[in-house]
PDB file of C-alpha atoms in Angstrom:
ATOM      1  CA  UNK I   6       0.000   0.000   0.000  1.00 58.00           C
ATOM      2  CA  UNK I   7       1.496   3.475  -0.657  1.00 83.00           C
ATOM      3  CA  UNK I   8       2.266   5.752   1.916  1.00 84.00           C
ATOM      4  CA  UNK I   9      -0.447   7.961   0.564  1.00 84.00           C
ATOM      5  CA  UNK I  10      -3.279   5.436   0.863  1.00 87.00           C
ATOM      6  CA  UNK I  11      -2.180   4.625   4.334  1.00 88.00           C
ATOM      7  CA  UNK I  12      -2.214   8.518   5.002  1.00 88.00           C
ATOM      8  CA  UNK I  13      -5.621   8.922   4.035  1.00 90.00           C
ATOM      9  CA  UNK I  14      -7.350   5.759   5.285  1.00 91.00           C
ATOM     10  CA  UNK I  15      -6.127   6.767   8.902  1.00 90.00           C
ATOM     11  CA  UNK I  16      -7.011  10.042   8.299  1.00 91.00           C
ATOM     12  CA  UNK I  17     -10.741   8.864   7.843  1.00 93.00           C
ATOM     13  CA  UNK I  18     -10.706   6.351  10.239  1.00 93.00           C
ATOM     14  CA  UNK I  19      -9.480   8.523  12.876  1.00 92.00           C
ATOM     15  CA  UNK I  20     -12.257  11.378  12.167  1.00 92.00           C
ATOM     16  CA  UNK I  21     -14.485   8.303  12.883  1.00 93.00           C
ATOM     17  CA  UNK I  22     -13.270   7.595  16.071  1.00 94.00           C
ATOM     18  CA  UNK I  23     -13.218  11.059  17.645  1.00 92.00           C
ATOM     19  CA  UNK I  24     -17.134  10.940  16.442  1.00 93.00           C
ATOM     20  CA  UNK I  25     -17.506   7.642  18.047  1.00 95.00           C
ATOM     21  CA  UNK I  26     -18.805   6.082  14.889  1.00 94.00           C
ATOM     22  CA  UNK I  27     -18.386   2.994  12.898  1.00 94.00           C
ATOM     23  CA  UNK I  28     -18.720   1.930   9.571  1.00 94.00           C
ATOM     24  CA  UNK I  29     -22.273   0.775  10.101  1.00 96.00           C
ATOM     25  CA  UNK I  30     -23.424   4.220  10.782  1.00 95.00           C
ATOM     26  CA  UNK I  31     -21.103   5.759   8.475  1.00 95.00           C
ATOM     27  CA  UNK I  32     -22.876   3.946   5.662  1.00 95.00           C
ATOM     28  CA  UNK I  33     -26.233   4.837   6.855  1.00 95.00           C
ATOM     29  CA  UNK I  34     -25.039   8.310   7.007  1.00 95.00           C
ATOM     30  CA  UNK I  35     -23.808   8.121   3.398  1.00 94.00           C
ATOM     31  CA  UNK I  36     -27.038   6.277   2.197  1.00 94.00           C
ATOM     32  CA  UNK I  37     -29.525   8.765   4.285  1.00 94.00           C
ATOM     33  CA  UNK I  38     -27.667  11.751   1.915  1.00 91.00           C
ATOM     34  CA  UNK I  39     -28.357   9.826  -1.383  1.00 91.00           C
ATOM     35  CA  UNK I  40     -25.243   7.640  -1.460  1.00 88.00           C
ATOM     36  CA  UNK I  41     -25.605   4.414  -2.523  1.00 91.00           C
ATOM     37  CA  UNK I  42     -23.014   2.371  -0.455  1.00 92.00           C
ATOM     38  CA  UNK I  43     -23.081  -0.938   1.377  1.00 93.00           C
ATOM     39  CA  UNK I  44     -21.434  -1.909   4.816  1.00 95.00           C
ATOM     40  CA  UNK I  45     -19.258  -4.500   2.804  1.00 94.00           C
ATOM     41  CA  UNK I  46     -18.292  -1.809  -0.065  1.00 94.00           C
ATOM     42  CA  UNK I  47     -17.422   0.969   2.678  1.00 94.00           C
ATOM     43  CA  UNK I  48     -15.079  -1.456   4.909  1.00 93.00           C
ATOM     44  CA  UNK I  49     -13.849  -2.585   1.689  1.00 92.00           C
ATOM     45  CA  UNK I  50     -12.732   1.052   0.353  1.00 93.00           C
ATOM     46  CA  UNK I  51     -11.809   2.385   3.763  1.00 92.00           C
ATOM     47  CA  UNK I  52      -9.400  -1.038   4.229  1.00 91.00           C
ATOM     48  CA  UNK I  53      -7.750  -0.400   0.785  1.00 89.00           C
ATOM     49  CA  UNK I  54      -7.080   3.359   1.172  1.00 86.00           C
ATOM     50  CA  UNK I  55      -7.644   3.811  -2.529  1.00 87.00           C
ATOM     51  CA  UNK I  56     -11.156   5.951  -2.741  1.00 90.00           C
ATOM     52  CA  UNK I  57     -11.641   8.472  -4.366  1.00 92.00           C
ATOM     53  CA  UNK I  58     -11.397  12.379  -3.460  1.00 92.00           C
ATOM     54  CA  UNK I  59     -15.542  12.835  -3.901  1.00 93.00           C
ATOM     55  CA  UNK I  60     -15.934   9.652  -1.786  1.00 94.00           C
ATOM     56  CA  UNK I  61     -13.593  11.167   0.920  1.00 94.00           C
ATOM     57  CA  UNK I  62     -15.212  13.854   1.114  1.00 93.00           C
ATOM     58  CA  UNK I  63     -18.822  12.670   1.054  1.00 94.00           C
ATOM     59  CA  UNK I  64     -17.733  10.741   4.173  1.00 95.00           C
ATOM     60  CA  UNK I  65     -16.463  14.029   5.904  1.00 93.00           C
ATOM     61  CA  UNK I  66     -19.414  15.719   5.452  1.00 94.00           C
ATOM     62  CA  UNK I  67     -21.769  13.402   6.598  1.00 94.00           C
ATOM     63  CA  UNK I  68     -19.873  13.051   9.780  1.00 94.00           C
ATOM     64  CA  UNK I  69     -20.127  16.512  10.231  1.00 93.00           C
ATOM     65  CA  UNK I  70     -15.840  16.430  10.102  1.00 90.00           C
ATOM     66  CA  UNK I  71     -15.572  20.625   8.726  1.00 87.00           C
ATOM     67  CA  UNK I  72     -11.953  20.825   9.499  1.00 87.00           C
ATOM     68  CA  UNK I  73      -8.858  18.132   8.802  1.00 83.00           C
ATOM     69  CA  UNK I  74      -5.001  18.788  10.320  1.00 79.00           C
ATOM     70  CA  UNK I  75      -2.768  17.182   7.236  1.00 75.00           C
ATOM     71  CA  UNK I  76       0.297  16.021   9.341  1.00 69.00           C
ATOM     72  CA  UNK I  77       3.892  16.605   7.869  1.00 65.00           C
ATOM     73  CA  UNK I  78       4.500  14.198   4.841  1.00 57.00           C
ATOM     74  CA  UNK I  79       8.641  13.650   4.431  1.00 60.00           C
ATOM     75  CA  UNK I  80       8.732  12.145   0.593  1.00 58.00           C
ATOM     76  CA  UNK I  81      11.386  10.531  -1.272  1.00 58.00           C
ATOM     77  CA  UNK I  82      10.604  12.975  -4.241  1.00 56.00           C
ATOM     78  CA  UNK I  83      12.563  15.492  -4.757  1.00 57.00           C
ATOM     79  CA  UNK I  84      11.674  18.519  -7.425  1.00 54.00           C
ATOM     80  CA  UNK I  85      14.592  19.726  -9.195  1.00 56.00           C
ATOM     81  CA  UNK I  86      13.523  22.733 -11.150  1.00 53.00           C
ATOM     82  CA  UNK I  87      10.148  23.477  -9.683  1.00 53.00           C
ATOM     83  CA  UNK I  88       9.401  26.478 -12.185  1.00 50.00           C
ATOM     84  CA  UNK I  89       8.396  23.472 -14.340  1.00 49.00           C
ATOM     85  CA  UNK I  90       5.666  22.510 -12.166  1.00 49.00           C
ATOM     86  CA  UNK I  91       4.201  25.726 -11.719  1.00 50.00           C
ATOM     87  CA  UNK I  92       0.997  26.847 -13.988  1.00 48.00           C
ATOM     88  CA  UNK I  93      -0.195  30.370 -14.209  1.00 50.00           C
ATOM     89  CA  UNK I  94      -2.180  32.249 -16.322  1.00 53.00           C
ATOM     90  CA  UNK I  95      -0.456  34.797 -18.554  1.00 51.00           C
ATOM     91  CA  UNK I  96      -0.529  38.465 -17.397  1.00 56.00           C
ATOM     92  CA  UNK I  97      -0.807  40.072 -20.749  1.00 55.00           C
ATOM     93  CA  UNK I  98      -3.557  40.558 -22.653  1.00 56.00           C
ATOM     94  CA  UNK I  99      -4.190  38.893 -25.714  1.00 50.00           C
ATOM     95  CA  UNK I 100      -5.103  40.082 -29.112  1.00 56.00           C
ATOM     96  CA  UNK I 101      -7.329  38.320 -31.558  1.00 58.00           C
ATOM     97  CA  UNK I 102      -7.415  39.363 -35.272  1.00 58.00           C
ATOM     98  CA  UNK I 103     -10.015  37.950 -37.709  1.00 63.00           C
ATOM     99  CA  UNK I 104      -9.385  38.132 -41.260  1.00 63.00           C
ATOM    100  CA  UNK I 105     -12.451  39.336 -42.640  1.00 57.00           C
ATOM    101  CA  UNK I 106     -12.683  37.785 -46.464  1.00 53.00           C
TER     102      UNK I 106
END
């Protein structure tokens, strides 16, 4: 399992403990605001780590979670020329012409 996936899945399970709630209610919590989830499919993403962003977040809102801390994350990774990985827009304007034929 990556060291992301870990990250996340304790991050989610330990929002459920300080609510006191388990994956029971959680699913009826996700089902009650239109999800359509099953005890067996929740434990199953939760015990991977791998869900996705929207389901993350459904799961933080129906727990009433509002806030997250994201603890300090040491990675092997190393940038080299970060200017590469930067995107902005440009600051000039830009002129269109149409050739009218």
């Amino acid at each position: 399992m990556s060291e992301w996936n870990h990250k996340v899945k304790r991050l989610l399970k330990s929002e459920l403990v300080k609510r006191g709630l388990s994956t029971e209610d959680l699913t009826v919590l996700l089902n009650s605001n239109g999800c359509a989830e099953t005890k067996s499919s929740v434990d199953s993403k939760i015990s991977r780590g791998t869900f996705s962003a929207s389901f993350f977040m459904q799961c933080l809102y129906v727990i009433g979670c509002t806030k997250i801390e994201i603890e300090q994350f040491n990675s092997s990774f190393i940038i080299s020329q970060p200017s590469n990985l930067l995107v902005a827009e440009p600051k000039t304007d830009l002129k269109i012409s149409r050739d009218e034929n």
